[in-house]
Short mmCIF file of C-alpha atoms in Angstrom, two decimals:
data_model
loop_
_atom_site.label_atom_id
_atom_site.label_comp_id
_atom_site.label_asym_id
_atom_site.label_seq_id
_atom_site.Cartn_x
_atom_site.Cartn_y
_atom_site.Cartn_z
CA UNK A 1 127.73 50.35 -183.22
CA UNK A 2 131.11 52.12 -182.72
CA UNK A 3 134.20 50.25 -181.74
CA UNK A 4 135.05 46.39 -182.25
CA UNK A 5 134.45 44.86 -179.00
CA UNK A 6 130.79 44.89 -177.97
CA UNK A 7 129.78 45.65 -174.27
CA UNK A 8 128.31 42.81 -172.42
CA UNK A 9 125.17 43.23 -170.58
CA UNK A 10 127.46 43.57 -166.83
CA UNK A 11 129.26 46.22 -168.32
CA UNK A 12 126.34 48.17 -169.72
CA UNK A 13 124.75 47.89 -166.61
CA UNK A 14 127.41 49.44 -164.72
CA UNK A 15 127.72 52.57 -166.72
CA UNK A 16 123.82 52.92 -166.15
CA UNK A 17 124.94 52.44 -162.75
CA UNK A 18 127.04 55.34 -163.19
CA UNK A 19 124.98 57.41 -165.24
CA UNK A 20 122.17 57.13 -162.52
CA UNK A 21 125.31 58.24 -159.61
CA UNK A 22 126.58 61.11 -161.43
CA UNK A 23 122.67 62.25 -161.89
CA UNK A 24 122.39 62.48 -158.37
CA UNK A 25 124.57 65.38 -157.74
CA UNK A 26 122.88 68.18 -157.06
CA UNK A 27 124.97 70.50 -158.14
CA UNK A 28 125.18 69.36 -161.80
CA UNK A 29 125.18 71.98 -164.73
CA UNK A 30 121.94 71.43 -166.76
CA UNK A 31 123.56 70.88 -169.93
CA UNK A 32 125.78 67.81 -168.33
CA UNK A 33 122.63 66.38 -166.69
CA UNK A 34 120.72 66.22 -170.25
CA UNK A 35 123.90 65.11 -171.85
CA UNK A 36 123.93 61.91 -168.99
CA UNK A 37 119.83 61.40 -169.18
CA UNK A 38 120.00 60.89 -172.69
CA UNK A 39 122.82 58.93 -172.59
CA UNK A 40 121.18 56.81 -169.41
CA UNK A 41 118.00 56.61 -172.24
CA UNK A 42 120.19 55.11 -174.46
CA UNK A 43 121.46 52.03 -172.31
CA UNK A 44 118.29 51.35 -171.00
CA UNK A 45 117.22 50.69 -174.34
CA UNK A 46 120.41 49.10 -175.06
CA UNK A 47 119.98 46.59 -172.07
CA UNK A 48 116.23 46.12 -173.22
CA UNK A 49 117.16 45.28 -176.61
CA UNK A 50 120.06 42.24 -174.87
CA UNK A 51 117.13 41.40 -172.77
CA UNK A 52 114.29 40.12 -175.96
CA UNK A 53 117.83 38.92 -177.98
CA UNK A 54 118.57 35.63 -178.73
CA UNK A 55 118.13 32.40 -177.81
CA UNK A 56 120.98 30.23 -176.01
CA UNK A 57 123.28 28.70 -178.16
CA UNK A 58 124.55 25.55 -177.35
CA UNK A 59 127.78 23.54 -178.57
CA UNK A 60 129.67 20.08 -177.46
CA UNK A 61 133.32 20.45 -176.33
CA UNK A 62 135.69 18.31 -178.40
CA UNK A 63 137.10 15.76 -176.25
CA UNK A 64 141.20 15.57 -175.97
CA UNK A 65 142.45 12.41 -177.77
CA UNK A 66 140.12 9.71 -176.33
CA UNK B 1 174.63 -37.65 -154.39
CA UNK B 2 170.91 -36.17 -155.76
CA UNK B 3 168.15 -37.44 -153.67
CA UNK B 4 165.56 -38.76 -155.22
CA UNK B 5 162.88 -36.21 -155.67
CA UNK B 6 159.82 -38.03 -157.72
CA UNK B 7 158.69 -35.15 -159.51
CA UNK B 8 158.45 -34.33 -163.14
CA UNK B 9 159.85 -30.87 -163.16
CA UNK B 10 162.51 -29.63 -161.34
CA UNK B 11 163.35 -26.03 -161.71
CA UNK B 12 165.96 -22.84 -160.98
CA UNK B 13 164.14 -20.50 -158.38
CA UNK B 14 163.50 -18.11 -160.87
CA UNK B 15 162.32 -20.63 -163.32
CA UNK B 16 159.68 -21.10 -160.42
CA UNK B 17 158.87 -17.74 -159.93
CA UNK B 18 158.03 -17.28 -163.87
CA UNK B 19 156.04 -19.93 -163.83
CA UNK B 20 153.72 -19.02 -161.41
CA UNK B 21 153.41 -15.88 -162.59
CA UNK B 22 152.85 -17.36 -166.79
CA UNK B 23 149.85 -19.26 -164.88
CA UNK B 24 148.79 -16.84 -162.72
CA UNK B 25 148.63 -14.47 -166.06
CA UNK B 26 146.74 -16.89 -167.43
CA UNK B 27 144.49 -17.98 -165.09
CA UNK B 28 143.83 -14.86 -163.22
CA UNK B 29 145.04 -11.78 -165.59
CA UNK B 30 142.94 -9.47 -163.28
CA UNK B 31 141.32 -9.82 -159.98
CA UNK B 32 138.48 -8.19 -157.71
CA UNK B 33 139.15 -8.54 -154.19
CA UNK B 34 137.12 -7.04 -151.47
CA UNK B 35 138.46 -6.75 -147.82
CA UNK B 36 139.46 -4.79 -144.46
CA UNK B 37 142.37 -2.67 -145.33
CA UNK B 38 145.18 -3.26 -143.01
CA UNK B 39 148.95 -2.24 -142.53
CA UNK B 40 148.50 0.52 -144.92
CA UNK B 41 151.91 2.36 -145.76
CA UNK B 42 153.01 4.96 -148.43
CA UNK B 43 157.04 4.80 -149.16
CA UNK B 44 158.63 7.93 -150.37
CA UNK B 45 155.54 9.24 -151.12
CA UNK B 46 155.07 7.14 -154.25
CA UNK B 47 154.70 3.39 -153.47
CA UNK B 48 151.73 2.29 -151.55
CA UNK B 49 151.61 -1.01 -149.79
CA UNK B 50 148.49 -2.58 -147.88
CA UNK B 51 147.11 -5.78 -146.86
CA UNK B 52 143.58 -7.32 -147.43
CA UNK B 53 142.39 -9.29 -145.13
CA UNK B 54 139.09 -11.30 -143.43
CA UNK B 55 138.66 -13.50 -140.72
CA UNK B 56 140.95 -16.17 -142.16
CA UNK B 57 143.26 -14.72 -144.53
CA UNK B 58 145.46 -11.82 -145.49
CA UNK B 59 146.65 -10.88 -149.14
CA UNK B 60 149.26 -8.00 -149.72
CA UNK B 61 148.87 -4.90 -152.19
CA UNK B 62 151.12 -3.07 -153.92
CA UNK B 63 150.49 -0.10 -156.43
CA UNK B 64 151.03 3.57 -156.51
CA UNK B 65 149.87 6.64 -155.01
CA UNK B 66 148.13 7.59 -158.11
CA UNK B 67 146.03 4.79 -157.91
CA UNK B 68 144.59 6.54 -154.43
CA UNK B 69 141.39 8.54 -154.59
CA UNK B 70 141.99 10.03 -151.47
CA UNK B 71 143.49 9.31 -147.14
CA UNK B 72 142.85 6.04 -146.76
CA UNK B 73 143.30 4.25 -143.23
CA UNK B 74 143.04 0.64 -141.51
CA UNK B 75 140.10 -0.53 -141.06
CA UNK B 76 138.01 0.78 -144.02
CA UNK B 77 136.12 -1.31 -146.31
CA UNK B 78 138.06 -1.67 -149.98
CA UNK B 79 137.35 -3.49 -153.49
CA UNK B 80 140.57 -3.37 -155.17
CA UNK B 81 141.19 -4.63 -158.72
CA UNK B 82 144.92 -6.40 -159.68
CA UNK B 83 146.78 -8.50 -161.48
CA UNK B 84 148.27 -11.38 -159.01
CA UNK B 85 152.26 -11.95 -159.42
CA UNK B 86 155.12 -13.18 -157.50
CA UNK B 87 157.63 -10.81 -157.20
CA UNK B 88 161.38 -12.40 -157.17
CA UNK B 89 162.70 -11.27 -153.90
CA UNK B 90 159.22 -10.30 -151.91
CA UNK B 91 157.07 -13.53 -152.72
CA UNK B 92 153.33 -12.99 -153.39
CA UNK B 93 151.47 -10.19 -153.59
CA UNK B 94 148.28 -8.20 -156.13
CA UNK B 95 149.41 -4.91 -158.22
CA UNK B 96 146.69 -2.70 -158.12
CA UNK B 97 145.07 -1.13 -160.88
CA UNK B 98 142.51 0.43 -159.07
CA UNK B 99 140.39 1.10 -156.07
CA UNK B 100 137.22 1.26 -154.99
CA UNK B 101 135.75 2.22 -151.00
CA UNK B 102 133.29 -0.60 -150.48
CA UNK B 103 130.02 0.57 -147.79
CA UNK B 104 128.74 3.77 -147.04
CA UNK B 105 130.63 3.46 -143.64
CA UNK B 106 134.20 3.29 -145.38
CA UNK B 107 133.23 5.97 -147.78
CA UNK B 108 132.03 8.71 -145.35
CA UNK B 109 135.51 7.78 -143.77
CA UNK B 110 137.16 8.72 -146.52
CA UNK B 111 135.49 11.28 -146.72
CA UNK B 112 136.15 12.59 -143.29
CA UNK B 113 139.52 11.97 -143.71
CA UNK B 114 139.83 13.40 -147.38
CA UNK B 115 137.80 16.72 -146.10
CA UNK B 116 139.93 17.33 -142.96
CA UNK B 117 143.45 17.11 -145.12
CA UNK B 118 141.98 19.56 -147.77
CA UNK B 119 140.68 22.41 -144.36
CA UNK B 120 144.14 21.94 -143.34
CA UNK B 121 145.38 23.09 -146.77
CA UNK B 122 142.81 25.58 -146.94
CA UNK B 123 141.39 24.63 -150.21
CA UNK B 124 137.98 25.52 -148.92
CA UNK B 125 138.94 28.91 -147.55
CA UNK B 126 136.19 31.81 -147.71
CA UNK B 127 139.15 34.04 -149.16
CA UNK B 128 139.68 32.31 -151.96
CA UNK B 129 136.11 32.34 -153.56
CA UNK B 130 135.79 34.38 -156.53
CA UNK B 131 132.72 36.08 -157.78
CA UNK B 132 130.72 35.05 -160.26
CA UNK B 133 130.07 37.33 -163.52
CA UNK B 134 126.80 37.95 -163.22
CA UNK B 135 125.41 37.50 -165.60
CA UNK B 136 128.06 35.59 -167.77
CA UNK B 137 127.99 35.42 -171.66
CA UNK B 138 129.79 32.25 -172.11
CA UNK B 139 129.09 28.93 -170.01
CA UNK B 140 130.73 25.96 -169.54
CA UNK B 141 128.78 22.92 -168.63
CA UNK B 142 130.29 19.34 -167.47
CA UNK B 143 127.62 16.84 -166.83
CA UNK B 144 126.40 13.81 -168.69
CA UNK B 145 124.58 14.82 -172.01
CA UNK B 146 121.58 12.51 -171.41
CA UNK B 147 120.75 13.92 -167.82
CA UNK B 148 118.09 15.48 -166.35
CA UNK B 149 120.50 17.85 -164.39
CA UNK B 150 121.55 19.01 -168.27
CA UNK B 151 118.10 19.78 -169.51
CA UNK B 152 116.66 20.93 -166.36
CA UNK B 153 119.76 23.56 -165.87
CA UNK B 154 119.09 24.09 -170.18
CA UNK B 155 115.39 24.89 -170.03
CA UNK B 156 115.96 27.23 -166.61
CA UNK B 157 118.44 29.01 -168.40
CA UNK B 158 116.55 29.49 -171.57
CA UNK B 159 113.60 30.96 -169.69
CA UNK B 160 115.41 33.88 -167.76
CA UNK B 161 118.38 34.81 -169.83
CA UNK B 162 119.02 35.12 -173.74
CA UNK B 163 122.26 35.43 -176.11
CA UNK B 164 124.19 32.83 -173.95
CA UNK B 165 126.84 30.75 -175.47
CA UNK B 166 126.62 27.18 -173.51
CA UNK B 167 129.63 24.96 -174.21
CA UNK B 168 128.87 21.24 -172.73
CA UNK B 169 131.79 19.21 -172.18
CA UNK B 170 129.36 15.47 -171.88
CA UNK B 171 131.24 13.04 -169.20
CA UNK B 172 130.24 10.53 -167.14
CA UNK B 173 129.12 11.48 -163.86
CA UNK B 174 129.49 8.86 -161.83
CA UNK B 175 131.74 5.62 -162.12
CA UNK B 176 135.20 4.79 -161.93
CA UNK B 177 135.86 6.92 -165.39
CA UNK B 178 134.33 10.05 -163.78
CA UNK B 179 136.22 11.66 -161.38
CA UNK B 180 139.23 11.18 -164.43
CA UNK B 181 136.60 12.90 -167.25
CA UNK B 182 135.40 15.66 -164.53
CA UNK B 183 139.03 16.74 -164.03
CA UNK B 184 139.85 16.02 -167.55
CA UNK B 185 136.75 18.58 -169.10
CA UNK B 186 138.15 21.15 -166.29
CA UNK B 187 141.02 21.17 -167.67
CA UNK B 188 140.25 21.16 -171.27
CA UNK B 189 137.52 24.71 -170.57
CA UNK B 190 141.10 26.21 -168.89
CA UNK B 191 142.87 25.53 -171.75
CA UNK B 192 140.64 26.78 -174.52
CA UNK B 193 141.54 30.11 -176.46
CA UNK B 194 138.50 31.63 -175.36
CA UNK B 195 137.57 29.92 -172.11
CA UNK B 196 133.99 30.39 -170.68
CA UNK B 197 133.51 33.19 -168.27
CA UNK B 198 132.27 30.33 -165.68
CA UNK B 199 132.33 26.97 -165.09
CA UNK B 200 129.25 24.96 -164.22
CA UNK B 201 129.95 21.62 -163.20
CA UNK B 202 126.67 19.67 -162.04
CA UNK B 203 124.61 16.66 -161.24
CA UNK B 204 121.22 14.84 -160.15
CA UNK B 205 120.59 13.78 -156.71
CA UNK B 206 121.80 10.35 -155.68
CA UNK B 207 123.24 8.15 -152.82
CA UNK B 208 127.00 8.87 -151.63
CA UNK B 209 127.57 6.06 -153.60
CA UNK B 210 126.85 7.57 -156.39
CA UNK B 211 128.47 11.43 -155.85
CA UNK B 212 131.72 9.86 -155.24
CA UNK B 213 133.07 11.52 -157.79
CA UNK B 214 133.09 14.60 -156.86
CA UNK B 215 134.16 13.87 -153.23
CA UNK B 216 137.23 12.29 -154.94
CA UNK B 217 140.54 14.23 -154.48
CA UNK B 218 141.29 14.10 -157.87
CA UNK B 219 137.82 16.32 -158.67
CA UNK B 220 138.29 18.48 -155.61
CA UNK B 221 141.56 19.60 -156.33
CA UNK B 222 140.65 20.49 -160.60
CA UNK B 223 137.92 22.56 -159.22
CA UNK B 224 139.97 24.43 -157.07
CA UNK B 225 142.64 24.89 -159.49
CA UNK B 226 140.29 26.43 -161.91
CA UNK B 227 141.14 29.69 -163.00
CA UNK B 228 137.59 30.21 -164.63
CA UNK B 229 135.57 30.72 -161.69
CA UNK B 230 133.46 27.54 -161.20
CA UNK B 231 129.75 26.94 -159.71
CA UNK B 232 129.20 23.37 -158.35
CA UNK B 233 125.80 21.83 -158.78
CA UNK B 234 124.67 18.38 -157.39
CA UNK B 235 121.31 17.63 -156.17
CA UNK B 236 120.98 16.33 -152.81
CA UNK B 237 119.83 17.31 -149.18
CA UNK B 238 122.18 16.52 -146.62
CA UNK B 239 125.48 16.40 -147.62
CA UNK B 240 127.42 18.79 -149.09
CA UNK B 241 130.54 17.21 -151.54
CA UNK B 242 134.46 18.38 -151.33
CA UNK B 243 133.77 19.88 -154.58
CA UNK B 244 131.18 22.17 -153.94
CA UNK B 245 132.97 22.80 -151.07
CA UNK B 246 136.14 23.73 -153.47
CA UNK B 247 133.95 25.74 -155.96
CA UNK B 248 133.39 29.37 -155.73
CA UNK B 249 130.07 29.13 -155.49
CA UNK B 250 127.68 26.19 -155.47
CA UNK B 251 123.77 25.63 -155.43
CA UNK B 252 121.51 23.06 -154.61
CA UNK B 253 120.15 21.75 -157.92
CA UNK B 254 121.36 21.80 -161.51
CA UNK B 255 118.33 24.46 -161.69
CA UNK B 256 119.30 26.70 -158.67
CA UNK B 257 122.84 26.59 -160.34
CA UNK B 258 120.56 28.49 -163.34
CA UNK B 259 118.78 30.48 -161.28
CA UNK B 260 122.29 32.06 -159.76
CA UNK B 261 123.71 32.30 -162.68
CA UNK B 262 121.65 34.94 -164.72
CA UNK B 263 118.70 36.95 -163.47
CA UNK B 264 114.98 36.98 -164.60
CA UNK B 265 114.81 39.06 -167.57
CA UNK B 266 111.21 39.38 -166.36
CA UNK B 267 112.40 41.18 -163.36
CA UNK B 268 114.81 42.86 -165.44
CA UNK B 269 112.16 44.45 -167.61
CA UNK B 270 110.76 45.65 -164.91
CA UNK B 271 113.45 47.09 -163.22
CA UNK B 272 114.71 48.98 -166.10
CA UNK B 273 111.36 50.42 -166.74
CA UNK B 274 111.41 52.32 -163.29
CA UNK B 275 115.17 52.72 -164.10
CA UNK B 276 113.76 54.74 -167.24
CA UNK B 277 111.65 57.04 -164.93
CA UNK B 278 114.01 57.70 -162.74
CA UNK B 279 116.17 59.36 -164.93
CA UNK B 280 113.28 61.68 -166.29
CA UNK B 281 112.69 62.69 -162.16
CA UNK B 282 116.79 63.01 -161.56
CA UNK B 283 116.59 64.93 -165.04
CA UNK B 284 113.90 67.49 -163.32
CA UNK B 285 115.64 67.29 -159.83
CA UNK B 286 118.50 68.86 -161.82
CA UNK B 287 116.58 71.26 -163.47
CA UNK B 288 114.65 72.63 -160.36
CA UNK B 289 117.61 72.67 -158.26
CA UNK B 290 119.55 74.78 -161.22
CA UNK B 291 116.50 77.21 -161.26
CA UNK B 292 116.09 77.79 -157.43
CA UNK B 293 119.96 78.63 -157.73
CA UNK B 294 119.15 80.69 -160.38
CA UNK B 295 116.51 82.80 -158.75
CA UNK B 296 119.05 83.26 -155.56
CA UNK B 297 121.58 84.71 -157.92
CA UNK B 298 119.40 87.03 -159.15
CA UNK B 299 118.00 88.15 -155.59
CA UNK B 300 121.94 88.75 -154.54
CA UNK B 301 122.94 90.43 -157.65
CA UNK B 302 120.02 92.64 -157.43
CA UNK B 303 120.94 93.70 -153.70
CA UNK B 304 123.90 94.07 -154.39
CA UNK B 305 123.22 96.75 -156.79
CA UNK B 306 120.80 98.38 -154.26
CA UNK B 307 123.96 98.31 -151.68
CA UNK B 308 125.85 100.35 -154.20
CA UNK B 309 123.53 102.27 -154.45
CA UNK B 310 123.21 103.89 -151.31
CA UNK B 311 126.54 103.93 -150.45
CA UNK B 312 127.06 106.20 -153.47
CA UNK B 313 124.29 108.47 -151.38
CA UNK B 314 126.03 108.46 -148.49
CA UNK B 315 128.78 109.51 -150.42
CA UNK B 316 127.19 112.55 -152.11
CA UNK B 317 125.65 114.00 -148.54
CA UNK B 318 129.35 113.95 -147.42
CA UNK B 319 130.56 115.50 -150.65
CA UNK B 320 128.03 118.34 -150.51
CA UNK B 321 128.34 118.99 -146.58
CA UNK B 322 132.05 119.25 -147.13
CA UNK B 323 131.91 121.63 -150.18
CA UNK B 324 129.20 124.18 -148.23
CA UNK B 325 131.93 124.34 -145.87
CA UNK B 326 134.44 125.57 -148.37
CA UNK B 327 131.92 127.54 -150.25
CA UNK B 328 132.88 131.30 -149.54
CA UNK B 329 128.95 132.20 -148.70
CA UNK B 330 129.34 130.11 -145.60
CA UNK B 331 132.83 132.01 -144.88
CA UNK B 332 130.19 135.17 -144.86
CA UNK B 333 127.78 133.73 -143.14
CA UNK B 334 130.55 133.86 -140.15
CA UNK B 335 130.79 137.57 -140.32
CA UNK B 336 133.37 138.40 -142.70
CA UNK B 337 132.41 140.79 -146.38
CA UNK B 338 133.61 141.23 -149.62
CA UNK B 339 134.45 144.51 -150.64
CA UNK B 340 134.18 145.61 -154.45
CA UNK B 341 134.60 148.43 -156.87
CA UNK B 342 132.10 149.77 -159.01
CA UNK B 343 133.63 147.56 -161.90
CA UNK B 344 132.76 144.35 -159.33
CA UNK B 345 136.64 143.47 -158.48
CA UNK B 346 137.41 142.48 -155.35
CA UNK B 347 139.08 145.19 -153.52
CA UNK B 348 141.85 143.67 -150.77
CA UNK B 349 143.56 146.84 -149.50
CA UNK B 350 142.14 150.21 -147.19
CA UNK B 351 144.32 151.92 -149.21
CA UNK B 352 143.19 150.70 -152.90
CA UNK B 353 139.40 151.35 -151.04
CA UNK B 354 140.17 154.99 -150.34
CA UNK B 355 140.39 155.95 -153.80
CA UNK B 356 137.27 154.59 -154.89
CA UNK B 357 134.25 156.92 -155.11
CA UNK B 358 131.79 154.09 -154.10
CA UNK B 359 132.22 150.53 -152.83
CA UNK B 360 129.92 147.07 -152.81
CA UNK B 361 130.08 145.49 -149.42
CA UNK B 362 128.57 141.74 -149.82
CA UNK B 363 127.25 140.49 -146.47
CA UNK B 364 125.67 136.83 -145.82
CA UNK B 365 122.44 138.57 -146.63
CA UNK B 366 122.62 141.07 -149.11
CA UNK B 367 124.64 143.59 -150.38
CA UNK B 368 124.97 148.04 -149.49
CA UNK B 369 126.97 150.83 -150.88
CA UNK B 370 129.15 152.71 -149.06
CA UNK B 371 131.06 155.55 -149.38
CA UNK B 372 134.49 155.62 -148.10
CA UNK B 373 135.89 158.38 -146.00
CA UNK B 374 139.75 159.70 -146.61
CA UNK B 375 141.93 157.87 -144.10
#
C-alpha cells in the first residue's frame, strides 16, 4: 500500500463511514458517486481482509529494576 | 555520698536507652501487632502518630504518611508491622513499616472513608472519562500471569478480534506487594515509547479481602492519572472498587472487559456484507435520481424552444399587419390613384398631365386610360 503509516481498522471504518454519508446526497454528479462506490468497495474489502488477519500477539512487559 | 544501689550495671540515661533498644533489636527486630486504632494524628502532613490498644493495654505508633493506604479513623480494626525502639526524649513506642485493615468491618470503613475523600476531589467525575478506541490495536494488560482472569480475557479476545498486540505487565494481584506493582506496571505502560492505546487492568472475583488492592489509594489514584485511557476489570457482584470507579470505563469480568473492548468480527462480517450492498443501491439511487433530472432538463429545454417559437409568430403577424399598412395598395384602397404616362412614370403635377396624350390611372382595383382635357 501507499504511504508509511498503515490505517487502523477505526480509521478505515470511519472513512467508510464517510464514503456511505457523502453517497447519500442526492444531488451527487454520477461520475463522483462511482468514484466514492468504488472507493467504499475498496475498504470494505480492506476491513474484511483486517477482519480474517492475524492472530493476537502477545508479549511480557520488562519489569523496572526489581 | 553514693547510696548503695546493689545492682551490677549502672548506666548514663542514654546508655539505657541504647540498650534497650540493642535488645529490643535483637529480640524483637520486627513486630505484628493487631489492635483498635486510637488517637490517630497526622503532623504537618507527613508524620503519623496512633495508638494500639485492647482492653488492657495501649502501645503508641509512629511512621509516615506513606506508610497509609488510605483515611484512616479511631476505632477501626489495624495489623500493623514495626520495629519496637525507645526513642531518647519520647520513651517507647513501634515504627511502622506497614499496615494492614484487620475485619471486613474496618475495611469497608476505609473504604467509605477513602471513597468519600476521592468524590470530594472529583476523581470519579463523569467528565473526566475518556473513550475507549474501539477497537484498539495495542493492549496493555496488568494482572497476574497465572490467572484465570488472564486467560479467560486472552481466549475472549482471540475469538472476536485479530492482529492485536497484547503487552502483559504480570503482578501480583492481591497482597501487600500489589497495590505497589499495580501502580508500578501503570506507570511503566505511560512511560513506554509506544504506549498501548488502552489499559486493561483486571482480576478474578474474590472477598473484599482480597480486592483490597485496588480499593487502595495508592491504585486509585495511578488509574486516574493514566493518560492511556484505562478499562478496570474485577470480577465480583456487589461491590464496585475505587478503581473501577477511577477508570474510564470498567466491566464486570476479565471477559466482559474483552467483550467491550473489540467487537465480534462475526458480526462484523456481517455488517460489512450489507454495508457492501448498500453502496451498490446508493450507487443506483444516484444514478436514477441523475436520470429523472436529466429527463426534466430535456422537457424544459424543449419548451423552451417551443416558447421561442411562437413568440417569433407573434412577431411576424405584427410585422406583416404593420407593413400592409405602409404598403401604397392599402393607401389606394382609401381612395387615392396613381397617375402615369404612357412610359409608366409617375406623373405628380396637372400641369406635367396636360401635355400627355394619354394617362394610366391605378385605382385599388384596376387600372383605365384617360384622356386629359386642356386646362
Amino acid at each position: 500500500m501507499a504511504g508509511g503509516t498503515k490505517k487502523n481498522y477505526q480509521q478505515l471504518s470511519e472513512e467508510l463511514d464517510d464514503v456511505l454519508a457523502q453517497l447519500q446526497d442526492e444531488d451527487l454528479d454520477v461520475d463522483t458517486a462511482l468514484k466514492l462506490y468504488e472507493q467504499g468497495l475498496k475498504l470494505v474489502g480492506d476491513l474484511e481482509s483486517r477482519l480474517i488477519a492475524a492472530e493476537n500477539k502477545v508479549r511480557e512487559l520488562k519489569a523496572n529494576g526489581s | 555520698m553514693l547510696p548503695d544501689f546493689d545492682t551490677e550495671l549502672e548506666l548514663t540515661v542514654s546508655e539505657f536507652v541504647a540498650l534497650h533498644n540493642h535488645v529490643l533489636e535483637y529480640t524483637m527486630p520486627s513486630v505484628v501487632i493487631t489492635g483498635e486504632l486510637s488517637s490517630f494524628r497526622v503532623s504537618k502532613n507527613r508524620w503519623v502518630y496512633f495508638d494500639l490498644k485492647d482492653e488492657s493495654a495501649s502501645v503508641k505508633f509512629f511512621g509516615t504518611v506513606y506508610q497509609l493506604n488510605g483515611p484512616l479513623e479511631d476505632g477501626m480494626m489495624l495489623k500493623v508491622q514495626g520495629t519496637p525502639r525507645v526513642h531518647p526524649q519520647f520513651g517507647f513506642s513501634v515504627t511502622i513499616t506497614s499496615i494492614q485493615l484487620a475485619g471486613e468491618g474496618t475495611i469497608r470503613r476505609a473504604f467509605d472513608l477513602l471513597q468519600q475523600k476521592l468524590v470530594a476531589e472529583g476523581l470519579f467525575d463523569a467528565a473526566r472519562k475518556r473513550e475507549l478506541p474501539y477497537p484498539p490495536e495495542r493492549i496493555g494488560v496488568i494482572t497476574s500471569k497465572e490467572s484465570a482472569a488472564y486467560a479467560d480475557f486472552c481466549k475472549v479476545l482471540a475469538a472476536r478480534w485479530g492482529g492485536l498486540e497484547v503487552t502483559l505487565a504480570n503482578v501480583q494481584v492481591q497482597g501487600e506487594v500489589a497495590p505497589a506493582q499495580i501502580a508500578e506496571a501503570i506507570t511503566q505502560f505511560n512511560q513506554l515509547a509506544e504506549p498501548p492505546e488502552v489499559l486493561v487492568i483486571t482480576r478474578g472475583g474474590g472477598s473484599m479481602e482480597d480486592l483490597w488492592a485496588f480499593n487502595t489509594e495508592l491504585v486509585t489514584r495511578a488509574v486516574a492519572a493514566s493518560r492511556i485511557p484505562t478499562l478496570v476489570a474485577i470480577g465480583h457482584e456487589v461491590d464496585v472498587s475505587l478503581a473501577e470507579l477511577a477508570a474510564d470505563e470498567r466491566a464486570s469480568t476479565p471477559s466482559n472487559a474483552a467483550e467491550l473492548l473489540v467487537p465480534d468480527r462475526r458480526a462484523m462480517v456481517a455488517q460489512l456484507a450489507a454495508t457492501r450492498k448498500s453502496l451498490g443501491q446508493l450507487l443506483s439511487a444516484t444514478a436514477k435520481h441523475a436520470t429523472v433530472k436529466l429527463t426534466q432538463r430535456s422537457e424544459q429545454l424543449e419548451s423552451l424552444v417551443e416558447h421561442r417559437i411562437a413568440q417569433a409568430r407573434r412577431n411576424l403577424v405584427t410585422h406583416r399587419q404593420i407593413l400592409d399598412l405602409l404598403s401604397p395598395k392599402s393607401i389606394l384602397a382609401r381612395g387615392y390613384a396613381i397617375v402615369r404616362d404612357e412610359l409608366g412614370g409617375v406623373v405628380r403635377s396637372a400641369d406635367a398631365a396636360s401635355k400627355q396624350g394619354q394617362l394610366e390611372v391605378e385605382f385599388n382595383d384596376g387600372t383605365i386610360t384617360v384622356k386629359p382635357k386642356e386646362k
